[in-house]
Coordinates of C-alpha atoms and ligand atoms in Angstrom, one line a residue:
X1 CA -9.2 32.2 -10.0
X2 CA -7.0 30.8 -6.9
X3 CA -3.9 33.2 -8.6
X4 CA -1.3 31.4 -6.0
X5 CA -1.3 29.0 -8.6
X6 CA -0.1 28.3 -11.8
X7 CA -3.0 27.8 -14.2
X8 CA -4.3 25.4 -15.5
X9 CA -3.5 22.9 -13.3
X10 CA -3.8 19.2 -13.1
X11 CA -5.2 18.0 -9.1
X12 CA -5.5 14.5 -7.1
X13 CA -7.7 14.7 -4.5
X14 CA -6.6 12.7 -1.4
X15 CA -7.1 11.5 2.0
X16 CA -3.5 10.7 2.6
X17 CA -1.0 7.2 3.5
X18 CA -0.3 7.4 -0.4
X19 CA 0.3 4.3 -2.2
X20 CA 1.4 3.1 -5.6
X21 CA -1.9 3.8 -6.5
X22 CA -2.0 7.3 -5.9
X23 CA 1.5 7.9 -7.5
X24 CA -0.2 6.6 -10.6
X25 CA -3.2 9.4 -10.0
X26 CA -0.4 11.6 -9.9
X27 CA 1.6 10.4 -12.9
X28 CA -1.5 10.4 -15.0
X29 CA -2.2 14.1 -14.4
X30 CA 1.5 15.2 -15.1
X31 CA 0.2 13.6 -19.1
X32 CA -2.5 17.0 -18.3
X33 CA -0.1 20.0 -16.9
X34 CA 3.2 20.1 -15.1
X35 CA 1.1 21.9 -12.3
X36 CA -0.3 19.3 -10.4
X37 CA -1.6 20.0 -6.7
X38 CA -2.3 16.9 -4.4
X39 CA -4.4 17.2 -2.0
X40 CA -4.3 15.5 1.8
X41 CA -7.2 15.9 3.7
X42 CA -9.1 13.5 5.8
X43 CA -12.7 14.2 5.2
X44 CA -14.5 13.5 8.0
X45 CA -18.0 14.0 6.5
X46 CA -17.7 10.5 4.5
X47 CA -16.3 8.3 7.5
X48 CA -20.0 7.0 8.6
X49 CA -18.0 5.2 11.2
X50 CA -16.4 6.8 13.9
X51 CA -13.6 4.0 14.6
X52 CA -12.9 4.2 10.6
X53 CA -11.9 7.8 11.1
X54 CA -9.8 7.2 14.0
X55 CA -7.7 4.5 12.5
X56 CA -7.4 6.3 9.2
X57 CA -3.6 6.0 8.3
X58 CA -2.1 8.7 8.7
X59 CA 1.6 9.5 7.4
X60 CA 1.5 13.4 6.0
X61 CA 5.3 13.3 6.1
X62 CA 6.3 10.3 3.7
X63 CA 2.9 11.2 2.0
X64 CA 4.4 15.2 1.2
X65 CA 8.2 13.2 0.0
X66 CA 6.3 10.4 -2.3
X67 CA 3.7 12.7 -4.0
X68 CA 7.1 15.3 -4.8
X69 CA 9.1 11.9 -6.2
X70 CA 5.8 11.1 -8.2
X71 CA 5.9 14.4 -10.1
X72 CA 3.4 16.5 -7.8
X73 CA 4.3 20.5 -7.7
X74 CA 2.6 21.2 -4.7
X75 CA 1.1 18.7 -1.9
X76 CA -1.8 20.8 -0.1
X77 CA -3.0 19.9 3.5
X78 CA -5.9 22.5 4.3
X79 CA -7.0 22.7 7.8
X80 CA -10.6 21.3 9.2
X81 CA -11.3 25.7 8.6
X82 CA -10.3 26.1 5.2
X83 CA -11.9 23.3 3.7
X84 CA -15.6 23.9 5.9
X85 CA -16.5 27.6 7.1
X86 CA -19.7 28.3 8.4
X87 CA -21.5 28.5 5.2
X88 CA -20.3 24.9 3.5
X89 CA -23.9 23.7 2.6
X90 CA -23.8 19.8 2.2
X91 CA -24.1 18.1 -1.3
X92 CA -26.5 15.4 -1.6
X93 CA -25.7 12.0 -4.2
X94 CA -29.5 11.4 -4.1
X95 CA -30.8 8.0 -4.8
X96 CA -27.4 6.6 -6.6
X97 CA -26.0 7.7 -3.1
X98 CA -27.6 5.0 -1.2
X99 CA -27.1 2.4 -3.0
X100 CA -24.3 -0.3 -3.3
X101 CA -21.8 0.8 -1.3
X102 CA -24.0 4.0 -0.6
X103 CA -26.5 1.8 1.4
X104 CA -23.6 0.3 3.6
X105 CA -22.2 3.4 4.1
X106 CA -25.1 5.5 5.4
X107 CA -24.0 9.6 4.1
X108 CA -20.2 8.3 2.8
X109 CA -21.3 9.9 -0.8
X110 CA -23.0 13.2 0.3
X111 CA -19.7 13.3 2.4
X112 CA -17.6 13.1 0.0
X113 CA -19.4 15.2 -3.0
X114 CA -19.4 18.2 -0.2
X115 CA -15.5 17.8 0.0
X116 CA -15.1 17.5 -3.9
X117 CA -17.0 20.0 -4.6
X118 CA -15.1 22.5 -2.2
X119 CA -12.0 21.0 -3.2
X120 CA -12.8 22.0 -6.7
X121 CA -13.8 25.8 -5.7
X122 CA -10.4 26.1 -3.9
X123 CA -8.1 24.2 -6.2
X124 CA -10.0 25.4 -9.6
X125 CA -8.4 23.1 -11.5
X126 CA -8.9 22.6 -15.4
X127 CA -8.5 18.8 -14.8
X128 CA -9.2 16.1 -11.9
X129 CA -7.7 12.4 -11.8
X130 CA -10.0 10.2 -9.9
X131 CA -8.9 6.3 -9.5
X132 CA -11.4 3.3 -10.8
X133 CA -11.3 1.6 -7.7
X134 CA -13.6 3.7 -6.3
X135 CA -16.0 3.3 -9.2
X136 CA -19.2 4.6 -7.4
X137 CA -17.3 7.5 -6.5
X138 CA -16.1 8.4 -10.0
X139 CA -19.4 8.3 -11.5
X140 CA -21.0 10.3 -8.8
X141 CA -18.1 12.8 -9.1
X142 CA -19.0 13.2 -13.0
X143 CA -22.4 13.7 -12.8
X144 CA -22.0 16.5 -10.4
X145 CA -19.4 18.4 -12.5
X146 CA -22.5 17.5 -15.1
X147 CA -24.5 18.9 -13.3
X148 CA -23.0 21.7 -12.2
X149 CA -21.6 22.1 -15.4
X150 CA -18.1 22.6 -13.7
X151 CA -15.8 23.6 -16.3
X152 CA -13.6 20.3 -15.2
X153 CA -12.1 17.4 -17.2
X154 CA -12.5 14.0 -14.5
X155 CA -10.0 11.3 -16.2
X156 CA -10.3 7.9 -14.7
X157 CA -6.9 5.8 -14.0
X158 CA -7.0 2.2 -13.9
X159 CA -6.6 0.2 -10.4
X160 CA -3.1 -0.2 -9.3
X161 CA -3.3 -3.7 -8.1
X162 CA -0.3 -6.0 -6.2
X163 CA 1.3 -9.1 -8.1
X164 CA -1.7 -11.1 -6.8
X165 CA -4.3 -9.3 -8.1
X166 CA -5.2 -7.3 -4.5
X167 CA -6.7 -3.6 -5.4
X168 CA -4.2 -1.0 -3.8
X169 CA -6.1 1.1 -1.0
X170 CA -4.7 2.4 2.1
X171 CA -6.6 0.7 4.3
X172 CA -4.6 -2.4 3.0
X173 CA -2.3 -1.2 5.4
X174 CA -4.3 -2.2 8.5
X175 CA -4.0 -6.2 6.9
X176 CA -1.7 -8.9 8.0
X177 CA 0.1 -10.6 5.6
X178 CA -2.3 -13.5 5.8
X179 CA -5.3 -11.0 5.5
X180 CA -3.7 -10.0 2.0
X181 CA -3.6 -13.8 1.4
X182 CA -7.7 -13.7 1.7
X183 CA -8.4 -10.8 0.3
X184 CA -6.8 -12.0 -3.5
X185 CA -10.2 -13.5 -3.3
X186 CA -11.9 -10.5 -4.1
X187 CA -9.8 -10.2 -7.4
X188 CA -9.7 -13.8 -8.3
X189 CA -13.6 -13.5 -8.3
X190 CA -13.7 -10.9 -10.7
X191 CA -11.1 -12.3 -12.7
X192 CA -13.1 -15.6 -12.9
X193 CA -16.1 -13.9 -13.7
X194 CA -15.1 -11.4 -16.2
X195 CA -14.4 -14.3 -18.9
X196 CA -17.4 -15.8 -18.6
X197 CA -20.1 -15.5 -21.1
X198 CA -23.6 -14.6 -19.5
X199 CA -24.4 -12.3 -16.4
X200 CA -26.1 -15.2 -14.6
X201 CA -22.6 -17.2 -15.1
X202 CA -20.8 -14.5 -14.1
X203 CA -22.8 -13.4 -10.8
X204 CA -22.9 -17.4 -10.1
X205 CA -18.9 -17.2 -10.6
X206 CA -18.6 -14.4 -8.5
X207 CA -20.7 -15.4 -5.5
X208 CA -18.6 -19.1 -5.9
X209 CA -15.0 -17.8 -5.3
X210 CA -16.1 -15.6 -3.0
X211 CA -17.5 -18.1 -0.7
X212 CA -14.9 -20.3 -0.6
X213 CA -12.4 -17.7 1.5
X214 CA -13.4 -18.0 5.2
X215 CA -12.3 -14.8 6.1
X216 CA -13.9 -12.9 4.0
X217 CA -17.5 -11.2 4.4
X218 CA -19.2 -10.3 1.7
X219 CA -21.7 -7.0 2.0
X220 CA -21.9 -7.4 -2.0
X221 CA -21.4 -8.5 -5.9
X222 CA -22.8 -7.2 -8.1
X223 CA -22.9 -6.4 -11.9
X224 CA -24.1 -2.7 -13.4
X225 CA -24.3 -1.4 -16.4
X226 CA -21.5 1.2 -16.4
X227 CA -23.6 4.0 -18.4
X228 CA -26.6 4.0 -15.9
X229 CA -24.9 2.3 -12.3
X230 CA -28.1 0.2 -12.3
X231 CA -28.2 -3.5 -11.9
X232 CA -26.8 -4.9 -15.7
X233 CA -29.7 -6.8 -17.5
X234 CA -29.1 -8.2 -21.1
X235 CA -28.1 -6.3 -23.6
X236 CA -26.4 -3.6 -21.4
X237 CA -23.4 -2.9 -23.2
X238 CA -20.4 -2.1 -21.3
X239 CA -20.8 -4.2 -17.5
X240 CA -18.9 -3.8 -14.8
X241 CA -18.5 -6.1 -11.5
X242 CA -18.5 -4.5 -7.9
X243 CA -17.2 -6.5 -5.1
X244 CA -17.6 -5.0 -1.3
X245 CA -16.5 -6.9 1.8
X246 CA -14.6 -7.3 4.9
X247 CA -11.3 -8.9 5.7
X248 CA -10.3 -8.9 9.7
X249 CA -12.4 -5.4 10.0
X250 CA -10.8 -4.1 7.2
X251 CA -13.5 -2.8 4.6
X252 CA -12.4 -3.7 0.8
X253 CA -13.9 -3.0 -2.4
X254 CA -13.0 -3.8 -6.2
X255 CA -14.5 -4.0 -9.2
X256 CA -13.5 -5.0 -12.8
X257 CA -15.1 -4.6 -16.2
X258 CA -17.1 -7.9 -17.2
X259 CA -16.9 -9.3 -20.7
X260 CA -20.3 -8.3 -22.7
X261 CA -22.0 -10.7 -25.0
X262 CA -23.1 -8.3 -27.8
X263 CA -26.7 -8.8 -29.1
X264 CA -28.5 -8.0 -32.0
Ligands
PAF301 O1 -11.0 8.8 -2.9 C1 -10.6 9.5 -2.0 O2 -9.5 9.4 -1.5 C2 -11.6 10.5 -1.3 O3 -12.9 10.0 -1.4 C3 -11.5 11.9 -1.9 C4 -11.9 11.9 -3.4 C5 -10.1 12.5 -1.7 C6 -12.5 12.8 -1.2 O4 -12.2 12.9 0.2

């Protein structure tokens, strides 16, 4: 037990430029303990692309002043040594890992399970808040404290999204206004689809909105079945869109829970 701290705690892992959605991580975990430690640490392990890294925002300052207003008790920014010593043996997502956004992002999951996990041995906290919008991410995260049988609680929050629909990220910040314009697309889509009765209507619906929105590039949509993270067939009974793409170089995802039609 890390006995700096103030036990049991509450943490939200980050990677920094903190948003409305990550004061919502952080409000959520205050529900959990009044000790909640944020972290801020750019992991380069998951960037698979070196430019990504580079033009991470980066904004420790306002990000150390916004997590304190949001209820945080302690905003930690371990060094590059701290977080990976010698020893750090990397954690692998296995198949799960390259697929989705896994198999655009060549290594981003074994990345960022080797940072969790460390995370979690320094930190040891009782409970972990981990956003939806990385929905990959959240189920990958679970079944390692599963597996590892961690003795850690990993509550979901619900994407923070703008008037319009857009999923908060802070790579949004890299986006002109007219690039926010384009990419509402990606939550109209899912918005449009998640009403519909029928997976084929709601992939159809899907791969329709997003088409029409020239700026946007679409790497993919598609629907899962949120117990498994396979590809949804009938019957599944709780479905979930994913929606990956790119808006002036900007890399967005979003997914949203699809209306199921329930048989038998
Ligand atoms: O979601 C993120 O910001 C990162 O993937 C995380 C969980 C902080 C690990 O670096």
């Amino acid at each position: 037990m890390n006995l700096a701290r103030t036990h049991p705690l509450a943490f939200v892992p980050t990677m920094g430029a903190l948003h409305a959605g990550h004061e919502s991580l952080i409000s959520i975990a205050r529900n959990y303990s009044s000790n909640v430690v944020v972290s801020i640490f750019v992991n380069p392990l998951q960037f698979e692309n070196p430019d990504d890294l580079a033009s991470y925002p980066r904004s420790i300052d306002e990000d150390q002043l916004r997590a304190e207003l949001a209820g945080a008790s302690e905003v930690w920014a371990p060094t590059m040594e701290e977080i990976y010593p010698a020893e750090v043996s990397r954690i692998s997502a296995g198949e799960l890992g390259n697929q989705f956004e896994g198999a655009h992002r060549p290594g981003h999951f074994d990345g960022m399970l080797t940072v969790v996990k460390r995370l979690f041995e320094l930190v040891e906290p009782q409970w972990a808040i981990f956003g939806e919008k990385d929905y990959q991410q959240l189920f990958l995260v679970r079944e390692l404290v599963a597996e590892l049988q961690l003795p850690i609680e990993i509550i979901s929050a619900p994407i923070v999204r703008d008037v319009q629909g857009l999923a908060l990220s802070s790579r949004n910040v890299r986006l002109s206004s007219a690039d926010i314009t384009a990419a509402h697309v990606i939550s109209r889509a899912l918005q449009s689809a998640s009403q519909l009765d029928g997976l084929s209507q709601q992939r159809a619906c899907l791969h329709e909105i997003l088409a029409t929105e020239p700026k946007f590039t679409l790497d993919y949509a598609e629907i899962i079945d949120e117990t498994t993270f396979e590809l949804a067939t009938l019957g599944a009974e709780r479905t979930r869109a994913l929606v990956s793409g790119w808006v002036a170089g900007v890399r967005l995802i979003d997914n949203m829970a699809m209306k199921v039609i329930k048989v038998g």
